[in-house]
Tab-separated table of C-alpha atoms in Angstrom:
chain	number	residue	atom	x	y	z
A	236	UNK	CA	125.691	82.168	38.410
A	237	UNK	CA	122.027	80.848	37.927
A	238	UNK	CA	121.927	77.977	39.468
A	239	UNK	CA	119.684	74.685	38.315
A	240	UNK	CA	117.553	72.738	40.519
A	241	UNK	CA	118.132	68.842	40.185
A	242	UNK	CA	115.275	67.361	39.182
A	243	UNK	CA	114.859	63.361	39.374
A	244	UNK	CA	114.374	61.164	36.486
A	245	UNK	CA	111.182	60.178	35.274
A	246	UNK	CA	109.243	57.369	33.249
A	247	UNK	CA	106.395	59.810	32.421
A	248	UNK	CA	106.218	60.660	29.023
A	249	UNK	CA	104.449	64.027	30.309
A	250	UNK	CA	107.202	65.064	32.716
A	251	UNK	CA	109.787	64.769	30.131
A	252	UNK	CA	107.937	66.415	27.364
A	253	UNK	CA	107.117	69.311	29.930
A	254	UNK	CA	110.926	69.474	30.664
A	255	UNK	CA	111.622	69.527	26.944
A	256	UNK	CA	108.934	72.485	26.336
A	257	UNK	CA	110.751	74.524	29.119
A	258	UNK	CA	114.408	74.589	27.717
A	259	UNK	CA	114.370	72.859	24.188
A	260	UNK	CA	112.703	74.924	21.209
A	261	UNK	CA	109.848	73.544	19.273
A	262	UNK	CA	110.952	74.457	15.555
A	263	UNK	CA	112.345	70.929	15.703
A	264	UNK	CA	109.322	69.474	14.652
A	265	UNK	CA	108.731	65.349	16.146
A	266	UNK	CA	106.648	63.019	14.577
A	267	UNK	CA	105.676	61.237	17.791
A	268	UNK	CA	104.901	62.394	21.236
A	269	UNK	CA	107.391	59.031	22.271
A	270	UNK	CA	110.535	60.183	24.523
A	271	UNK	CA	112.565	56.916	24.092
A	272	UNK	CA	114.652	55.584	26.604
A	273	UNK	CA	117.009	53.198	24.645
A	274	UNK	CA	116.443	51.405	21.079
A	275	UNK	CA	118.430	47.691	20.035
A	276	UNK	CA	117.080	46.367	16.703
A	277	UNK	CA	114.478	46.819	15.142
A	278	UNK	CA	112.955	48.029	18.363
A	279	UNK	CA	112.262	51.398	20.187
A	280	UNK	CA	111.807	51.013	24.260
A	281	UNK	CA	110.003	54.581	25.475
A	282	UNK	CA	110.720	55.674	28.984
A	283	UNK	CA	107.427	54.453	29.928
A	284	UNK	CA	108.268	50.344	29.397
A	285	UNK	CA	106.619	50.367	26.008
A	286	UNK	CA	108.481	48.964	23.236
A	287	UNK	CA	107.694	49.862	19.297
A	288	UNK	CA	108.822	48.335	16.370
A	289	UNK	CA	110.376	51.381	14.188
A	290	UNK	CA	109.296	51.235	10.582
A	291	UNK	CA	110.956	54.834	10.760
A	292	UNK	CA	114.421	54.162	11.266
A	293	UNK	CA	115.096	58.109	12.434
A	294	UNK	CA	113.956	58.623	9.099
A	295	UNK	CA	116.276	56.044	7.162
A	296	UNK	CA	119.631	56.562	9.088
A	297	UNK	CA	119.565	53.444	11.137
A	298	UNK	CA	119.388	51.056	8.400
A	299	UNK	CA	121.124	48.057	10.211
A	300	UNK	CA	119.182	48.666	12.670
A	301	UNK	CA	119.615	50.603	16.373
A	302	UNK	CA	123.305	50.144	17.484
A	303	UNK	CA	124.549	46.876	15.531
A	304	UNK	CA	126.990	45.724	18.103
A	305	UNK	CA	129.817	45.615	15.122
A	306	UNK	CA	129.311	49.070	14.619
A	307	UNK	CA	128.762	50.033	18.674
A	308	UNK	CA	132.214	48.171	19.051
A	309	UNK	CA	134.002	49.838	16.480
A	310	UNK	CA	133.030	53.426	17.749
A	311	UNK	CA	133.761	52.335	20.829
A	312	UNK	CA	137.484	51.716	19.808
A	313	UNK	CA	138.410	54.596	18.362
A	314	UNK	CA	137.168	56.472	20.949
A	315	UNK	CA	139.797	55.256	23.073
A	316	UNK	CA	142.245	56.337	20.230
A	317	UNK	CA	141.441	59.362	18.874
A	318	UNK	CA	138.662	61.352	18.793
A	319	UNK	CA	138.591	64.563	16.912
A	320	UNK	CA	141.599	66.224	15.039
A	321	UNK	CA	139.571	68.394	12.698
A	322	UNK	CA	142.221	69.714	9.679
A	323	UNK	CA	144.784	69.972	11.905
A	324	UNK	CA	146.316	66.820	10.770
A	325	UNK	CA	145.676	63.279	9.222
A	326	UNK	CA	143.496	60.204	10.247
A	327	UNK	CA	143.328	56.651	9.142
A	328	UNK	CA	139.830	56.234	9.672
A	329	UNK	CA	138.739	58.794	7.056
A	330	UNK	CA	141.282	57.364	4.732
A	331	UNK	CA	140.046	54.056	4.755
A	332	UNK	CA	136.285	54.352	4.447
A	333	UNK	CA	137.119	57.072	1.813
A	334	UNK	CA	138.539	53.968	-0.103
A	335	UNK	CA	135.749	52.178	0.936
A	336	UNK	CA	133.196	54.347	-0.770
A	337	UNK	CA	135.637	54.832	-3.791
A	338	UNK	CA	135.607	51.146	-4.303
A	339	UNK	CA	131.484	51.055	-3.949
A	340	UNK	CA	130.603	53.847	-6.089
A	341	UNK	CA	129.506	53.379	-9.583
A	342	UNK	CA	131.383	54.742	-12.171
A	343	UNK	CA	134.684	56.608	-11.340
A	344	UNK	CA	133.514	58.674	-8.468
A	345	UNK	CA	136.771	57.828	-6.742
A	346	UNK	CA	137.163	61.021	-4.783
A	347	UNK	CA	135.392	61.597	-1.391
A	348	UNK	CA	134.531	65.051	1.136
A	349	UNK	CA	133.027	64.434	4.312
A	350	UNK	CA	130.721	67.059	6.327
A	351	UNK	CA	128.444	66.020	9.184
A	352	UNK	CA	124.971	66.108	7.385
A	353	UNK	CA	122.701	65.629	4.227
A	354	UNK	CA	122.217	69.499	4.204
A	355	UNK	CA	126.277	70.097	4.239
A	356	UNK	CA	126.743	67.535	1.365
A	357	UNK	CA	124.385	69.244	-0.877
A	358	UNK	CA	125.782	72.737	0.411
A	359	UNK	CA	129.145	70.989	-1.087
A	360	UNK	CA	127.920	69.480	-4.023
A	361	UNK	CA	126.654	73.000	-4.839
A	362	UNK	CA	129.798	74.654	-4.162
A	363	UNK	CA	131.899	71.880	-6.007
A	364	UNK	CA	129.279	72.671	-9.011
A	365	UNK	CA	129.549	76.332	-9.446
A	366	UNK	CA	133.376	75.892	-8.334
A	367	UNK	CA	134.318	73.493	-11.297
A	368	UNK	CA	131.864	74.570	-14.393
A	369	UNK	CA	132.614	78.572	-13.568
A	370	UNK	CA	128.168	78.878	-14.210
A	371	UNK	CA	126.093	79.608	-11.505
A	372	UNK	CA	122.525	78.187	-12.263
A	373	UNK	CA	121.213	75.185	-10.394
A	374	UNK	CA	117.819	72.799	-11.666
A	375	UNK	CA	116.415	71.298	-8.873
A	376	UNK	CA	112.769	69.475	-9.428
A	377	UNK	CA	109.540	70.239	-7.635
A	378	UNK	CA	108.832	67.489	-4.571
A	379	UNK	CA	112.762	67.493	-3.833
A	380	UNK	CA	113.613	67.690	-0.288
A	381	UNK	CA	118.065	68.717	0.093
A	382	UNK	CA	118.112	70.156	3.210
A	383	UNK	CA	117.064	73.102	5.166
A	384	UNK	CA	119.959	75.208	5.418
A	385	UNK	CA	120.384	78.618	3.116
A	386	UNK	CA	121.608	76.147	-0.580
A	387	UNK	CA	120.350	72.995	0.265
A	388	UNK	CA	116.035	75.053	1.240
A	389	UNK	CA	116.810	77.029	-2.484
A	390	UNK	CA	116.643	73.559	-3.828
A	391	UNK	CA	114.159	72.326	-1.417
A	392	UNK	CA	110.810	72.267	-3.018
A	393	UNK	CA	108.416	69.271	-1.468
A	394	UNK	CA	106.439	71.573	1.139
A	395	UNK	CA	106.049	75.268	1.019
A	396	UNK	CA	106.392	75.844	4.900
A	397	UNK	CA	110.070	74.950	4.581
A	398	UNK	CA	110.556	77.987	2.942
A	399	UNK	CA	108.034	80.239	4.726
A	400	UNK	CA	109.640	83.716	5.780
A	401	UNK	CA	112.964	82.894	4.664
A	402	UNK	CA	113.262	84.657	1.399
A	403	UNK	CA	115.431	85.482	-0.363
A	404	UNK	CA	117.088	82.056	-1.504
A	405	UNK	CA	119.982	81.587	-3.466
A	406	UNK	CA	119.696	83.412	-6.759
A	407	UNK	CA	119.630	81.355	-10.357
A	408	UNK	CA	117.611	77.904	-8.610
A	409	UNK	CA	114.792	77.147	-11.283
A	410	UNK	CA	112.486	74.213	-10.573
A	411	UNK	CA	111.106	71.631	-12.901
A	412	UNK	CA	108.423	69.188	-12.223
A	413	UNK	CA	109.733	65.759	-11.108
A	414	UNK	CA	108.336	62.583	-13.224
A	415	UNK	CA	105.404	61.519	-11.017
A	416	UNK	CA	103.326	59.142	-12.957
A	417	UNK	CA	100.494	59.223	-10.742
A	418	UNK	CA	99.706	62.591	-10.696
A	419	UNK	CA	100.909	63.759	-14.148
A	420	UNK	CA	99.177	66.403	-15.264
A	421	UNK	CA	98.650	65.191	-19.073
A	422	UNK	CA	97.670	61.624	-18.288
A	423	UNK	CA	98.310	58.279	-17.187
A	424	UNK	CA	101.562	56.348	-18.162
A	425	UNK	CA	104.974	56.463	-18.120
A	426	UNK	CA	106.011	57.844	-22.021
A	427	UNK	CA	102.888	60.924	-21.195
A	428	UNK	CA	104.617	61.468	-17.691
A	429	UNK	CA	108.192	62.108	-19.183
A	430	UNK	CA	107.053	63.858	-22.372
A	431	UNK	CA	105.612	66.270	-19.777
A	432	UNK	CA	108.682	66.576	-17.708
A	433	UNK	CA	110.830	66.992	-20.446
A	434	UNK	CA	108.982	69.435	-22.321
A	435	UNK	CA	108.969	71.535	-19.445
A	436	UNK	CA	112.700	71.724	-19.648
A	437	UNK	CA	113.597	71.884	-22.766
A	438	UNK	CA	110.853	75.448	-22.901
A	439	UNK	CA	112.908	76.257	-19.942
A	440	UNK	CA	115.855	76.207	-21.590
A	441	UNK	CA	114.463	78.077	-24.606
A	442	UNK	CA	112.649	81.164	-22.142
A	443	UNK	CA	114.488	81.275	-18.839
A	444	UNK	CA	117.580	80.284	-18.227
A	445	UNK	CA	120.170	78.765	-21.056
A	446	UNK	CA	122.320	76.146	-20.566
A	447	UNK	CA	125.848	77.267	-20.899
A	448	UNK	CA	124.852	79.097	-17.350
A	449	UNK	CA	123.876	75.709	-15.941
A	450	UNK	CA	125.912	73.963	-13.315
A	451	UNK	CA	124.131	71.252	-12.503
A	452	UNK	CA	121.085	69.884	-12.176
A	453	UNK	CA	120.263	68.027	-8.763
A	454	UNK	CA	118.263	64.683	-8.429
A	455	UNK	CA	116.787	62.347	-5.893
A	456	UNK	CA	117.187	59.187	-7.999
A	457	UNK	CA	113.641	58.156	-6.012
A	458	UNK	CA	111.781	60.802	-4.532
A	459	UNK	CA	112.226	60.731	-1.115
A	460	UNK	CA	110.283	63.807	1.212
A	461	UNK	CA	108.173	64.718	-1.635
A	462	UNK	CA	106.097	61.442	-1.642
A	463	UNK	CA	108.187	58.361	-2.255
A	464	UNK	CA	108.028	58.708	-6.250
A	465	UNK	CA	109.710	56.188	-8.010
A	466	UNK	CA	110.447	57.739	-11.411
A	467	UNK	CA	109.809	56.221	-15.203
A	468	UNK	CA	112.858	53.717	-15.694
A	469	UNK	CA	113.976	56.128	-19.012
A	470	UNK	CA	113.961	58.940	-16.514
A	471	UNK	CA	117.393	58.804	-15.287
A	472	UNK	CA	118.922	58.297	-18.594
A	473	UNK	CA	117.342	61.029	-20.454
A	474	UNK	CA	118.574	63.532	-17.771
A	475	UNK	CA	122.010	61.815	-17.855
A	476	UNK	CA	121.812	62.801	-22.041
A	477	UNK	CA	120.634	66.036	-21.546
A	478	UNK	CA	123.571	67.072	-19.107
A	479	UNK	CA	125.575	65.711	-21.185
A	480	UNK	CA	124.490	67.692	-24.340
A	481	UNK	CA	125.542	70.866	-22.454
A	482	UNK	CA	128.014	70.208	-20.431
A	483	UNK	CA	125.928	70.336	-17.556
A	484	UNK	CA	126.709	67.996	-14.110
A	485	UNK	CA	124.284	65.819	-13.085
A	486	UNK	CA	124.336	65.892	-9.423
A	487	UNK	CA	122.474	62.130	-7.718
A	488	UNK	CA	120.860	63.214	-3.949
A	489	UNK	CA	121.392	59.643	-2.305
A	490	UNK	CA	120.798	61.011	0.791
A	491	UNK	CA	117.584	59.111	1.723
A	492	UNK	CA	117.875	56.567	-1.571
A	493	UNK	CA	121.191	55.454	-0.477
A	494	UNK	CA	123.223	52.626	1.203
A	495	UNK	CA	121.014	49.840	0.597
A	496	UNK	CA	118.015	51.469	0.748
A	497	UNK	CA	116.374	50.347	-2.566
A	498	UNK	CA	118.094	46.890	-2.546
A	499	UNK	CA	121.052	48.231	-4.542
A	500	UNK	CA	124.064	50.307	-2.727
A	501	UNK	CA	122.837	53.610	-4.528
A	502	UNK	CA	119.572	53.740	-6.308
A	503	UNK	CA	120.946	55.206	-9.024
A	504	UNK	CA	122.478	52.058	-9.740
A	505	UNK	CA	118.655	50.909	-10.670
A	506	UNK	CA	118.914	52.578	-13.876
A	507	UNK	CA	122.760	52.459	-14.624
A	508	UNK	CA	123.112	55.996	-14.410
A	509	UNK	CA	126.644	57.766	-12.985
A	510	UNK	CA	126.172	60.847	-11.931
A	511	UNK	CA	129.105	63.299	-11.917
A	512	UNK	CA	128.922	63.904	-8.187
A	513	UNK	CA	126.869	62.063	-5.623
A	514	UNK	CA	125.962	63.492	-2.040
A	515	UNK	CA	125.766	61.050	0.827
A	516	UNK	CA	124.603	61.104	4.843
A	517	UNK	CA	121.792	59.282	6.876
A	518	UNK	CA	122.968	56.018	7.250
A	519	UNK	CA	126.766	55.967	6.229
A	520	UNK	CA	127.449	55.454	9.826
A	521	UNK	CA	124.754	54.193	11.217
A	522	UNK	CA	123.159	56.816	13.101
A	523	UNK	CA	126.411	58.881	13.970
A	524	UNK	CA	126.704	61.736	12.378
A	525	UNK	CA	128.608	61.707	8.717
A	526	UNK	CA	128.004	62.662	4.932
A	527	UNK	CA	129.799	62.675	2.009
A	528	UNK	CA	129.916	64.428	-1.336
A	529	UNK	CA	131.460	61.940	-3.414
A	530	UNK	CA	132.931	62.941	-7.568
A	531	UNK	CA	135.666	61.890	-9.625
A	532	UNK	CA	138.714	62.593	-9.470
A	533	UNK	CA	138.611	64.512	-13.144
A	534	UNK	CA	136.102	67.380	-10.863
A	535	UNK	CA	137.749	66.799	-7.359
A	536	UNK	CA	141.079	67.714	-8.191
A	537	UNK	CA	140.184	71.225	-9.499
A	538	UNK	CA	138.661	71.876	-5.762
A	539	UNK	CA	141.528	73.774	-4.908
A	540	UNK	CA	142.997	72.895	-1.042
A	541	UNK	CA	140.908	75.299	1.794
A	542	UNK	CA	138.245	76.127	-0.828
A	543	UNK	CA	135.867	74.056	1.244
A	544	UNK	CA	136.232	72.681	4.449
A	545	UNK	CA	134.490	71.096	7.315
A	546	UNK	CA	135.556	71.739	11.201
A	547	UNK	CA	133.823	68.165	12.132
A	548	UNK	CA	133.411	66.590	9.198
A	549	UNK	CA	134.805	62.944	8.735
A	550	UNK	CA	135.180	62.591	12.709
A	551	UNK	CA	137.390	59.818	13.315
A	552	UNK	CA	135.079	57.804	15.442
A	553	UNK	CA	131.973	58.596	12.715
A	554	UNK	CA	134.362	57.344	9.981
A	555	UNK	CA	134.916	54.019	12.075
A	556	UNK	CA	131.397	53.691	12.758
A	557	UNK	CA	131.171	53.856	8.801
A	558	UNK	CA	133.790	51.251	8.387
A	559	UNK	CA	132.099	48.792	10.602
A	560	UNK	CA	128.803	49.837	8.358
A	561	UNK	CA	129.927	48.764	5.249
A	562	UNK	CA	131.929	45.420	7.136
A	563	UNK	CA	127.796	44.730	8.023
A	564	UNK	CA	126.450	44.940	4.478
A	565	UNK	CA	129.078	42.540	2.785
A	566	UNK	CA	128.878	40.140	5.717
A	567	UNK	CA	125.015	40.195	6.565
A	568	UNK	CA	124.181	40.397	2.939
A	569	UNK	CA	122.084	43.226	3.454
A	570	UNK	CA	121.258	44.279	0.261
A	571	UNK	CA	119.464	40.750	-0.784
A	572	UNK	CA	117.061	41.013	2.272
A	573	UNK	CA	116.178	44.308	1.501
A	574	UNK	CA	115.554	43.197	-1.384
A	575	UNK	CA	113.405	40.357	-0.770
A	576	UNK	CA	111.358	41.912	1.891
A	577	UNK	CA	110.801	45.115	0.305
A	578	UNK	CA	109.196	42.889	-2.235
A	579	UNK	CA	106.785	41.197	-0.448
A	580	UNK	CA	105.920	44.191	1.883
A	581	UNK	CA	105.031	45.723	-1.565
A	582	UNK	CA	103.178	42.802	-2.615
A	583	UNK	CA	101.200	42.732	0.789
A	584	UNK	CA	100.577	46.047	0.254
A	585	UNK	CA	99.209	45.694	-3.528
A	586	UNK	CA	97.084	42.723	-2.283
A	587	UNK	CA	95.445	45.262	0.235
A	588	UNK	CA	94.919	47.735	-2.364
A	589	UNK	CA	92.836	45.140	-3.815
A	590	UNK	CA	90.087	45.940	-0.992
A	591	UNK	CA	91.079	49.071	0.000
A	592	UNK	CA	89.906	52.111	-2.029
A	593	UNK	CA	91.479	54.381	-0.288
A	594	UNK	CA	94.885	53.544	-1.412
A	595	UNK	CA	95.710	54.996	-4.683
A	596	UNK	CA	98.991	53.434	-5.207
A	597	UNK	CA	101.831	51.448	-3.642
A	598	UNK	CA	105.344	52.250	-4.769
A	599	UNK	CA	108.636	51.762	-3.619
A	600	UNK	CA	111.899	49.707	-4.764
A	601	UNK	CA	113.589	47.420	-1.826
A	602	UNK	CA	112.737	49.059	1.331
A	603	UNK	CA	111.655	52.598	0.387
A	604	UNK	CA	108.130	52.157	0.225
A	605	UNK	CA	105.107	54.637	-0.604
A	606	UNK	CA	101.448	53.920	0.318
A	607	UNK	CA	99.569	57.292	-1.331
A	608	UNK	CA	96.255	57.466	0.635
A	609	UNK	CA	93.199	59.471	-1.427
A	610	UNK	CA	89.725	60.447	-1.073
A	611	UNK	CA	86.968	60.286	-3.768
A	612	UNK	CA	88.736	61.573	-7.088
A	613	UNK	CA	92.079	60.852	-6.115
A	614	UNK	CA	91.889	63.716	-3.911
A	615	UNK	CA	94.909	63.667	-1.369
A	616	UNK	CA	93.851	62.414	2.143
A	617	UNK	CA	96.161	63.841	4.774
A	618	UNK	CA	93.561	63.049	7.660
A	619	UNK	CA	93.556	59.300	7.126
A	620	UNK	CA	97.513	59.062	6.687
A	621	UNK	CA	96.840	61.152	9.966
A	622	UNK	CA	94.544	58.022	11.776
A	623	UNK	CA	96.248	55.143	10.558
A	624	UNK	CA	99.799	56.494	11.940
A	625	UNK	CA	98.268	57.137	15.001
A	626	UNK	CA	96.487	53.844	14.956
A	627	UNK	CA	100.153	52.381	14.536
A	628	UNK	CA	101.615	53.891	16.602
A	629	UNK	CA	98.821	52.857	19.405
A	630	UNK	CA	99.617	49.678	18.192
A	631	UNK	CA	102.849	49.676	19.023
A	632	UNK	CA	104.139	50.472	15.419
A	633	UNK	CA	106.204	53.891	13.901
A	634	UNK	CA	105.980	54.925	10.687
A	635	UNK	CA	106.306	58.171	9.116
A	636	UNK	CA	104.613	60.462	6.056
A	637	UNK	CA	105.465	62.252	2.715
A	638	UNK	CA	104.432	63.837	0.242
A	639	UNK	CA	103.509	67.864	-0.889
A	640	UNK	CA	100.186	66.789	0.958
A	641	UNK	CA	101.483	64.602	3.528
A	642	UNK	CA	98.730	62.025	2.334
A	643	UNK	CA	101.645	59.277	2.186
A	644	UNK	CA	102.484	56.926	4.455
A	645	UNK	CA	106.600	56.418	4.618
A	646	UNK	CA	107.664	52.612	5.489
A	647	UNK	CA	111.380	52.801	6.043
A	648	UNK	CA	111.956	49.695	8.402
A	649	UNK	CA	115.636	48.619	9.210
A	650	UNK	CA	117.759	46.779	6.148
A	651	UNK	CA	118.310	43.732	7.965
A	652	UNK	CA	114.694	43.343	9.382
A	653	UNK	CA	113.581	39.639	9.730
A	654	UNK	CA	110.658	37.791	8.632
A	655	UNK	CA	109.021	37.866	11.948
A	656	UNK	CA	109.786	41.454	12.828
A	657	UNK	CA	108.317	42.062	9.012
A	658	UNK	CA	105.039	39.999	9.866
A	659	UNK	CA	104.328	41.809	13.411
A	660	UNK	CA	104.570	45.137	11.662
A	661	UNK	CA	101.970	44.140	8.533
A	662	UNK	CA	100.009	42.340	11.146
A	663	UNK	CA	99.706	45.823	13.068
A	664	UNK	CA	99.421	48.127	9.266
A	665	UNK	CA	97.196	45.934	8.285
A	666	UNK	CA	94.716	46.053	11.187
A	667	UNK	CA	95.229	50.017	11.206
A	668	UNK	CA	93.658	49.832	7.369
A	669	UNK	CA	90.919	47.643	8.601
A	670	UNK	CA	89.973	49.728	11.323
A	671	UNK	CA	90.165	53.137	9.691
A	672	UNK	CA	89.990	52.630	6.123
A	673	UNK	CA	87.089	49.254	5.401
């Protein structure tokens, strides 16, 4: 037996990351060069005694911020009780967020699957699609980002090195162009921007691929890897008629969008919209690791038993931790002060634009907010998103980037974030613009 040399604990950053190089592998791409030692908050505390306010949230998971002690307590608990049973029998704590979510979800999505990840609710969602409808084709729109294993990457369509040297994908995945205002190719404005969109299905539909084949299509209901795009507000209900023509499911990606993230439960609720099924994960338990695919009962119940299945999915001490979640959001009213503070970091960030060129827009609805950084023309600037994280992040600030050019900064700070922690972190972006972009 090989045997491992101990090797002491360090608070160098470059010891760590020299033990990660030797025995972890570096496809798992990291946004920062931080090794953190322990986060509470809003805050992250590196190994090194440096503490950073995370305006990344581990890319909109912790959305009550690094272990909430209601939710720490709660896992905590059911650890002690039970920990894993897989499908070997029953739990309670599956059953009762399951009721949870039923009782949250617009519509009559009343029916709930959990997996473990984003990725394995769309791989569901998919399955459930196809499954149901007996057709086989799947719409998915260009800029979406579902996942990265085999179903969820053939959907995936917001950067092309996702999908570098991994063909072939899933057969009958078409892609249309997602309603992005900004950059529409035919001109300003929202009525131009869907005409486009639209027209570019409906010749789809005519040349490529009919609709009785059609499963589903599959929707971020705001565009979350592919550039923070918030869509026209007729966007959502135009798809929802169009499914609905041909019997085709509408599938809602809340992934990123949901639990509070745009100031409403699901963003989808923005525009009124049900989808027929809805895939969940990120922060539906707070950072441990849960998703759901969530449908009514009218689809569920045709999902025959052991047609699916999940060995970890809905662990018991994930589902408690998702309890505890949604016990957080009715008692901290978390939705309002995303709400309210996504609006004014928007309106900060408007005000800026005022002076600052460089910014081509500011979008975003409660906390999911877009800042799309260009060069003469409108030309995507990847290389100052590039300085101005880095100036953050110097600064004692995270945030992240988007976008098929990666030329927009993310801002996904914690739900619950308070007025202070919001001023130190536009006191710290807004010096980064000033510094790099005046």
């Amino acid at each position: 037996m090989k045997l491992v040399k101990e090797i002491p604990d360090s608070d160098s950053q470059e010891e760590w990351l020299a033990r990660e190089r030797a025995h972890l592998s570096q496809v798992l791409y990291r946004y920062t060069p931080l090794v953190i030692d322990h986060a509470k908050g809003s805050y992250l505390y590196a190994v090194d005694g440096r503490r950073y306010l995370d305006f990344a949230s581990g890319i909109a998971v912790t959305n009550l911020g690094h272990g909430h002690p209601d939710v720490i307590r709660a896992a905590k608990a059911q650890l002690d009780r039970l920990v894993h049973i897989s499908v070997v029998a029953h739990h309670e704590p599956s059953i009762q967020l399951a009721e949870r979510i039923a009782d949250l979800a617009p519509g009559k999505l009343d029916k709930v699957f959990f997996a473990n990840s984003g990725a394995e609710a769309v791989e569901g969602a998919i399955k459930l699609a196809r499954y149901t409808t007996g057709r086989s084709a799947l719409i998915a729109f260009q800029g979406a980002f579902h996942g990265r294993t085999y179903g969820a990457l053939s959907l995936t369509a917001s950067k092309s090195y996702y999908r570098e040297r991994y063909e072939p994908f899933l057969p009958g995945v078409y892609h249309v162009p997602y309603p992005y205002p900004y950059r529409n190719p035919t001109g300003p404005g929202d009525a131009a921007t869907l005409d486009y969109v639209f027209n570019f299905i409906d010749e789809m539909l005519d040349t490529r691929v009919p609709p009785r084949n059609i499963a589903a299509f599959i929707v971020e209901p705001v565009l979350g890897e592919g550039g923070y795009v918030v869509p026209p507000a007729g966007f959502m209900p135009r798809l929802r008629k169009l499914c609905d023509e041909h019997g085709i499911l509408l599938i809602a990606d809340e992934v990123q969008s949901g639990y509070g993230r745009t100031g409403k439960m699901f963003a989808c609720e923005q525009t009124g919209v049900v989808p027929d099924i809805m895939t969940l994960a990120k922060s539906i338990a707070s950072g441990l690791p849960l998703s759901a695919v969530v449908a009514g009962s009218k689809l569920m119940d045709q999902w025959e038993p052991a047609a699916h299945g999940s060995t970890f999915g809905g662990n018991p001490v994930s589902c408690a931790a998702g309890i505890a979640t949604l016990d957080v959001f009715e008692r901290e009213q978390v939705l309002a002060n995303a709400t309210e503070k996504g609006a004014e970091l928007i309106r900060r960030l408007r005000d800026l634009q005022q002076r600052t060129p460089a910014i081509g827009e500011v979008r975003g609805l409660g906390l999911m907010v877009g800042v799309e950084l260009v060069g003469k023309g409108g030309v995507p600037d990847k290389k100052l998103q590039t300085k101005i994280r880095q100036v953050c992040l110097d600064s004692g600030l995270v945030v992240l980037s988007c976008g098929a050019h990666d030329n927009v900064l993310r801002l996904v700070p914690p739900l619950n974030l308070s007025q202070a922690e919001l001023d130190e972190g536009w006191e710290i972006l807004n010096g980064a613009f000033e510094e790099v972009a005046a």
